[in-house]
Amino acid sequence: MPTNDLGQPVGVDLGEWNPPPFPPGATLDGRTVTLEPLDPSSHGPALWAALKDAPESTWTYMSFGPFGSYDRFEEALRSIVAPADWVPYAATVDGIPLGFSSYLRIEPNVGCIEIGSITWSPAMQRTTPSTEALYLMMAHVFDLGYRRCEWKCDDLNAPSRAAALRLGFTYEGTFRQATHYKGRNRDTAWYSIIDREWPDLDVSFQGWLSPENFDDQGRQIQTLERMRER
């Protein structure tokens, strides 16, 4: 642990690190999925077709939804693209939008960015494209030079908490009564990946996503967790 001239422990020197750029909103291409800057007008109808019959539980831990009409759904999409510190994406598989996610709470000056507002249709949930979409977002974060990538969710959202751990995020604690939505309290669980952890995680993701890791039926041979252990 480094110390200052007074013998007090201090944080590691940042060296030549400089604040990264704001994410440019470029298209991110993967093997099984493409992330395109979210456009409510062009992506909205297909996203609505993919999500309109989703189980009501899809929306329990989201600040928006469920929706009774396309107009209300498109209004929600427009609210997602409106904030200046959000960069939302539509996730497309074979050219068809099947979900959306976003960078949010983007702080280039401290090198911190969050991935959130993740909404996958039933056709995309628990699939290779859903994992690759999040990998593309994480890889882009660290390629840009960010020091920290965050994941936050309602502390009661067990699927989101499990997803964070599966992807390699580290649980940091729960902020009690951090916010409220839909007329109820939300304790927020915090997770993160930091830049020095990313190279090993990147290797694990690339190994998992390799075509050699899937059989003729598209089923994984090694789990992502097993790849990390290796």
mmCIF file of C-alpha atoms in Angstrom:
data_model
loop_
_atom_site.group_PDB
_atom_site.id
_atom_site.type_symbol
_atom_site.label_atom_id
_atom_site.label_comp_id
_atom_site.label_asym_id
_atom_site.label_seq_id
_atom_site.Cartn_x
_atom_site.Cartn_y
_atom_site.Cartn_z
ATOM 1 C CA MET A 1 0.000 0.000 0.000
ATOM 2 C CA PRO A 2 1.502 3.360 -0.982
ATOM 3 C CA THR A 3 1.885 6.079 1.652
ATOM 4 C CA ASN A 4 2.285 9.831 1.497
ATOM 5 C CA ASP A 5 5.066 11.931 3.084
ATOM 6 C CA LEU A 6 3.197 11.752 6.413
ATOM 7 C CA GLY A 7 3.231 7.966 6.417
ATOM 8 C CA GLN A 8 -0.519 7.748 5.772
ATOM 9 C CA PRO A 9 -1.824 5.061 3.409
ATOM 10 C CA VAL A 10 -3.140 6.542 0.164
ATOM 11 C CA GLY A 11 -4.675 5.223 -3.021
ATOM 12 C CA VAL A 12 -2.665 3.884 -5.921
ATOM 13 C CA ASP A 13 -1.383 6.598 -8.238
ATOM 14 C CA LEU A 14 -3.393 6.898 -11.473
ATOM 15 C CA GLY A 15 -0.238 7.259 -13.540
ATOM 16 C CA GLU A 16 -1.002 8.381 -17.074
ATOM 17 C CA TRP A 17 -4.755 7.686 -16.927
ATOM 18 C CA ASN A 18 -6.894 10.344 -18.580
ATOM 19 C CA PRO A 19 -10.696 10.687 -18.566
ATOM 20 C CA PRO A 20 -12.171 8.597 -21.400
ATOM 21 C CA PRO A 21 -14.538 10.002 -24.003
ATOM 22 C CA PHE A 22 -18.284 9.908 -23.622
ATOM 23 C CA PRO A 23 -19.514 6.730 -25.367
ATOM 24 C CA PRO A 24 -20.071 7.736 -28.991
ATOM 25 C CA GLY A 25 -23.157 5.572 -29.503
ATOM 26 C CA ALA A 26 -21.519 3.540 -32.244
ATOM 27 C CA THR A 27 -22.972 0.256 -33.460
ATOM 28 C CA LEU A 28 -21.418 -2.728 -31.653
ATOM 29 C CA ASP A 29 -21.196 -5.899 -33.740
ATOM 30 C CA GLY A 30 -20.928 -9.390 -32.279
ATOM 31 C CA ARG A 31 -21.099 -12.919 -33.622
ATOM 32 C CA THR A 32 -24.721 -13.499 -32.604
ATOM 33 C CA VAL A 33 -26.064 -10.010 -31.863
ATOM 34 C CA THR A 34 -25.697 -6.400 -32.968
ATOM 35 C CA LEU A 35 -26.257 -3.387 -30.736
ATOM 36 C CA GLU A 36 -27.608 -0.366 -32.579
ATOM 37 C CA PRO A 37 -28.257 3.092 -31.109
ATOM 38 C CA LEU A 38 -31.874 2.918 -29.993
ATOM 39 C CA ASP A 39 -34.279 4.788 -32.270
ATOM 40 C CA PRO A 40 -37.888 4.638 -30.999
ATOM 41 C CA SER A 41 -39.289 5.305 -34.466
ATOM 42 C CA SER A 42 -37.377 2.587 -36.314
ATOM 43 C CA HIS A 43 -36.893 0.009 -33.532
ATOM 44 C CA GLY A 44 -40.120 0.622 -31.648
ATOM 45 C CA PRO A 45 -42.591 -1.477 -33.699
ATOM 46 C CA ALA A 46 -40.370 -4.580 -33.724
ATOM 47 C CA LEU A 47 -39.527 -4.203 -30.035
ATOM 48 C CA TRP A 48 -43.226 -3.903 -29.266
ATOM 49 C CA ALA A 49 -43.934 -7.064 -31.274
ATOM 50 C CA ALA A 50 -41.232 -8.888 -29.298
ATOM 51 C CA LEU A 51 -42.298 -7.586 -25.870
ATOM 52 C CA LYS A 52 -46.041 -6.974 -25.971
ATOM 53 C CA ASP A 53 -46.879 -10.539 -24.892
ATOM 54 C CA ALA A 54 -44.031 -10.827 -22.389
ATOM 55 C CA PRO A 55 -45.048 -12.088 -18.930
ATOM 56 C CA GLU A 56 -46.040 -9.306 -16.565
ATOM 57 C CA SER A 57 -43.123 -10.368 -14.359
ATOM 58 C CA THR A 58 -40.818 -8.911 -17.045
ATOM 59 C CA TRP A 59 -41.688 -5.435 -15.743
ATOM 60 C CA THR A 60 -41.813 -5.998 -11.980
ATOM 61 C CA TYR A 61 -38.372 -4.556 -11.292
ATOM 62 C CA MET A 62 -38.361 -1.985 -14.100
ATOM 63 C CA SER A 63 -39.356 1.630 -13.542
ATOM 64 C CA PHE A 64 -41.641 1.360 -16.589
ATOM 65 C CA GLY A 65 -44.185 -1.141 -17.918
ATOM 66 C CA PRO A 66 -46.251 -3.148 -18.399
ATOM 67 C CA PHE A 67 -47.847 -1.370 -21.326
ATOM 68 C CA GLY A 68 -51.363 -1.550 -22.635
ATOM 69 C CA SER A 69 -50.631 -0.028 -26.013
ATOM 70 C CA TYR A 70 -47.851 0.683 -28.484
ATOM 71 C CA ASP A 71 -48.185 4.431 -27.875
ATOM 72 C CA ARG A 72 -47.372 3.995 -24.186
ATOM 73 C CA PHE A 73 -44.482 1.690 -25.048
ATOM 74 C CA GLU A 74 -43.020 4.140 -27.561
ATOM 75 C CA GLU A 75 -43.389 6.926 -24.988
ATOM 76 C CA ALA A 76 -41.248 4.869 -22.594
ATOM 77 C CA LEU A 77 -38.610 4.340 -25.289
ATOM 78 C CA ARG A 78 -38.508 8.075 -25.906
ATOM 79 C CA SER A 79 -37.982 8.684 -22.200
ATOM 80 C CA ILE A 80 -34.989 6.330 -22.344
ATOM 81 C CA VAL A 81 -33.295 8.134 -25.228
ATOM 82 C CA ALA A 82 -33.972 11.597 -23.758
ATOM 83 C CA PRO A 83 -31.422 11.854 -20.875
ATOM 84 C CA ALA A 84 -28.103 13.394 -21.892
ATOM 85 C CA ASP A 85 -26.177 10.905 -19.726
ATOM 86 C CA TRP A 86 -27.786 7.768 -21.213
ATOM 87 C CA VAL A 87 -26.656 5.900 -24.343
ATOM 88 C CA PRO A 88 -29.327 3.269 -25.120
ATOM 89 C CA TYR A 89 -29.074 0.411 -27.597
ATOM 90 C CA ALA A 90 -31.467 -1.903 -29.377
ATOM 91 C CA ALA A 91 -30.242 -5.498 -29.445
ATOM 92 C CA THR A 92 -30.905 -7.074 -32.826
ATOM 93 C CA VAL A 93 -30.592 -10.734 -33.778
ATOM 94 C CA ASP A 94 -30.618 -11.522 -37.512
ATOM 95 C CA GLY A 95 -31.732 -7.923 -38.023
ATOM 96 C CA ILE A 96 -34.724 -8.190 -35.664
ATOM 97 C CA PRO A 97 -34.793 -6.025 -32.488
ATOM 98 C CA LEU A 98 -35.438 -8.304 -29.505
ATOM 99 C CA GLY A 99 -34.520 -6.113 -26.553
ATOM 100 C CA PHE A 100 -32.775 -2.987 -25.332
ATOM 101 C CA SER A 101 -30.228 -1.864 -22.759
ATOM 102 C CA SER A 102 -28.326 1.287 -21.961
ATOM 103 C CA TYR A 103 -25.244 2.964 -20.612
ATOM 104 C CA LEU A 104 -26.359 5.305 -17.848
ATOM 105 C CA ARG A 105 -24.907 7.459 -15.084
ATOM 106 C CA ILE A 106 -21.922 8.073 -17.333
ATOM 107 C CA GLU A 107 -19.102 9.910 -15.542
ATOM 108 C CA PRO A 108 -16.049 10.228 -17.798
ATOM 109 C CA ASN A 109 -14.214 12.484 -15.310
ATOM 110 C CA VAL A 110 -13.964 9.640 -12.801
ATOM 111 C CA GLY A 111 -13.998 6.846 -15.375
ATOM 112 C CA CYS A 112 -17.250 5.267 -14.188
ATOM 113 C CA ILE A 113 -20.206 4.016 -16.203
ATOM 114 C CA GLU A 114 -23.264 1.842 -15.480
ATOM 115 C CA ILE A 115 -25.027 -0.725 -17.636
ATOM 116 C CA GLY A 116 -28.745 -0.861 -16.942
ATOM 117 C CA SER A 117 -32.325 -0.617 -18.156
ATOM 118 C CA ILE A 118 -31.791 -4.129 -19.551
ATOM 119 C CA THR A 119 -35.015 -5.398 -21.098
ATOM 120 C CA TRP A 120 -34.896 -8.644 -23.070
ATOM 121 C CA SER A 121 -37.896 -10.157 -24.804
ATOM 122 C CA PRO A 122 -38.781 -13.801 -24.058
ATOM 123 C CA ALA A 123 -37.092 -14.761 -27.353
ATOM 124 C CA MET A 124 -33.809 -13.263 -26.147
ATOM 125 C CA GLN A 125 -33.764 -14.180 -22.462
ATOM 126 C CA ARG A 126 -31.206 -16.794 -21.407
ATOM 127 C CA THR A 127 -29.673 -16.985 -24.887
ATOM 128 C CA THR A 128 -26.181 -16.571 -26.303
ATOM 129 C CA PRO A 129 -27.131 -13.184 -27.842
ATOM 130 C CA SER A 130 -28.258 -11.854 -24.457
ATOM 131 C CA THR A 131 -24.877 -12.681 -22.905
ATOM 132 C CA GLU A 132 -22.938 -11.413 -25.913
ATOM 133 C CA ALA A 133 -24.875 -8.131 -25.922
ATOM 134 C CA LEU A 134 -23.749 -7.401 -22.373
ATOM 135 C CA TYR A 135 -20.217 -8.553 -23.159
ATOM 136 C CA LEU A 136 -20.086 -6.096 -26.077
ATOM 137 C CA MET A 137 -21.175 -3.284 -23.781
ATOM 138 C CA MET A 138 -18.619 -4.174 -21.109
ATOM 139 C CA ALA A 139 -15.799 -4.582 -23.618
ATOM 140 C CA HIS A 140 -16.626 -1.202 -25.163
ATOM 141 C CA VAL A 141 -16.506 0.424 -21.711
ATOM 142 C CA PHE A 142 -12.960 -0.730 -21.046
ATOM 143 C CA ASP A 143 -11.813 -0.212 -24.635
ATOM 144 C CA LEU A 144 -12.778 3.447 -24.197
ATOM 145 C CA GLY A 145 -10.627 3.662 -21.065
ATOM 146 C CA TYR A 146 -13.176 3.602 -18.237
ATOM 147 C CA ARG A 147 -11.895 2.415 -14.850
ATOM 148 C CA ARG A 148 -15.156 1.003 -13.505
ATOM 149 C CA CYS A 149 -18.311 -0.591 -14.908
ATOM 150 C CA GLU A 150 -21.329 -0.772 -12.592
ATOM 151 C CA TRP A 151 -24.428 -2.939 -12.364
ATOM 152 C CA LYS A 152 -27.260 -1.965 -10.027
ATOM 153 C CA CYS A 153 -30.612 -3.569 -9.377
ATOM 154 C CA ASP A 154 -33.427 -3.856 -6.875
ATOM 155 C CA ASP A 155 -32.045 -5.920 -4.018
ATOM 156 C CA LEU A 156 -35.106 -8.187 -4.347
ATOM 157 C CA ASN A 157 -34.484 -8.866 -8.046
ATOM 158 C CA ALA A 158 -32.935 -12.324 -7.733
ATOM 159 C CA PRO A 159 -32.534 -12.940 -11.507
ATOM 160 C CA SER A 160 -30.624 -9.672 -11.965
ATOM 161 C CA ARG A 161 -28.411 -10.386 -8.979
ATOM 162 C CA ALA A 162 -27.619 -13.845 -10.336
ATOM 163 C CA ALA A 163 -26.889 -12.399 -13.779
ATOM 164 C CA ALA A 164 -24.432 -9.882 -12.331
ATOM 165 C CA LEU A 165 -22.458 -12.628 -10.598
ATOM 166 C CA ARG A 166 -22.549 -14.883 -13.665
ATOM 167 C CA LEU A 167 -21.090 -12.078 -15.768
ATOM 168 C CA GLY A 168 -18.229 -11.561 -13.325
ATOM 169 C CA PHE A 169 -19.406 -8.507 -11.402
ATOM 170 C CA THR A 170 -18.441 -8.241 -7.727
ATOM 171 C CA TYR A 171 -21.129 -7.490 -5.142
ATOM 172 C CA GLU A 172 -20.247 -4.353 -3.187
ATOM 173 C CA GLY A 173 -23.203 -3.910 -0.865
ATOM 174 C CA THR A 174 -26.806 -2.737 -0.698
ATOM 175 C CA PHE A 175 -27.886 0.892 -0.378
ATOM 176 C CA ARG A 176 -30.994 0.851 1.806
ATOM 177 C CA GLN A 177 -33.947 2.975 0.694
ATOM 178 C CA ALA A 178 -31.829 4.247 -2.184
ATOM 179 C CA THR A 179 -34.875 5.212 -4.244
ATOM 180 C CA HIS A 180 -38.503 4.343 -4.884
ATOM 181 C CA TYR A 181 -40.535 3.407 -7.953
ATOM 182 C CA LYS A 182 -44.064 2.294 -8.755
ATOM 183 C CA GLY A 183 -45.092 3.476 -5.306
ATOM 184 C CA ARG A 184 -42.739 1.193 -3.403
ATOM 185 C CA ASN A 185 -39.305 1.316 -1.801
ATOM 186 C CA ARG A 186 -36.169 0.073 -3.533
ATOM 187 C CA ASP A 187 -33.036 -1.047 -1.746
ATOM 188 C CA THR A 188 -30.354 -1.071 -4.450
ATOM 189 C CA ALA A 189 -27.691 -3.789 -4.756
ATOM 190 C CA TRP A 190 -24.398 -2.535 -6.224
ATOM 191 C CA TYR A 191 -21.972 -4.568 -8.340
ATOM 192 C CA SER A 192 -18.876 -3.607 -10.306
ATOM 193 C CA ILE A 193 -16.054 -4.733 -12.570
ATOM 194 C CA ILE A 194 -12.875 -2.631 -12.522
ATOM 195 C CA ASP A 195 -10.303 -2.220 -15.235
ATOM 196 C CA ARG A 196 -7.636 -4.485 -13.752
ATOM 197 C CA GLU A 197 -10.155 -7.347 -13.593
ATOM 198 C CA TRP A 198 -11.316 -6.975 -17.174
ATOM 199 C CA PRO A 199 -8.455 -8.650 -19.120
ATOM 200 C CA ASP A 200 -9.055 -12.038 -17.461
ATOM 201 C CA LEU A 201 -12.831 -11.677 -17.762
ATOM 202 C CA ASP A 202 -12.428 -10.743 -21.413
ATOM 203 C CA VAL A 203 -10.531 -13.966 -22.087
ATOM 204 C CA SER A 204 -13.293 -15.938 -20.352
ATOM 205 C CA PHE A 205 -16.018 -14.295 -22.417
ATOM 206 C CA GLN A 206 -14.153 -14.838 -25.669
ATOM 207 C CA GLY A 207 -13.649 -18.501 -24.804
ATOM 208 C CA TRP A 208 -17.309 -18.924 -23.912
ATOM 209 C CA LEU A 209 -18.532 -17.151 -27.051
ATOM 210 C CA SER A 210 -16.257 -19.150 -29.359
ATOM 211 C CA PRO A 211 -18.210 -21.364 -31.804
ATOM 212 C CA GLU A 212 -16.155 -24.306 -30.507
ATOM 213 C CA ASN A 213 -17.910 -23.929 -27.144
ATOM 214 C CA PHE A 214 -21.308 -24.790 -28.638
ATOM 215 C CA ASP A 215 -22.585 -28.112 -29.963
ATOM 216 C CA ASP A 216 -24.574 -28.671 -33.150
ATOM 217 C CA GLN A 217 -27.755 -27.696 -31.314
ATOM 218 C CA GLY A 218 -26.276 -24.398 -30.128
ATOM 219 C CA ARG A 219 -25.960 -25.586 -26.527
ATOM 220 C CA GLN A 220 -22.991 -24.454 -24.475
ATOM 221 C CA ILE A 221 -20.298 -27.001 -23.679
ATOM 222 C CA GLN A 222 -18.562 -25.059 -20.913
ATOM 223 C CA THR A 223 -20.417 -22.534 -18.751
ATOM 224 C CA LEU A 224 -19.163 -18.986 -18.414
ATOM 225 C CA GLU A 225 -18.415 -19.624 -14.748
ATOM 226 C CA ARG A 226 -16.335 -22.663 -15.708
ATOM 227 C CA MET A 227 -14.431 -20.557 -18.236
ATOM 228 C CA ARG A 228 -13.544 -18.108 -15.467
ATOM 229 C CA GLU A 229 -12.343 -20.919 -13.204
ATOM 230 C CA ARG A 230 -10.052 -22.153 -15.967
#
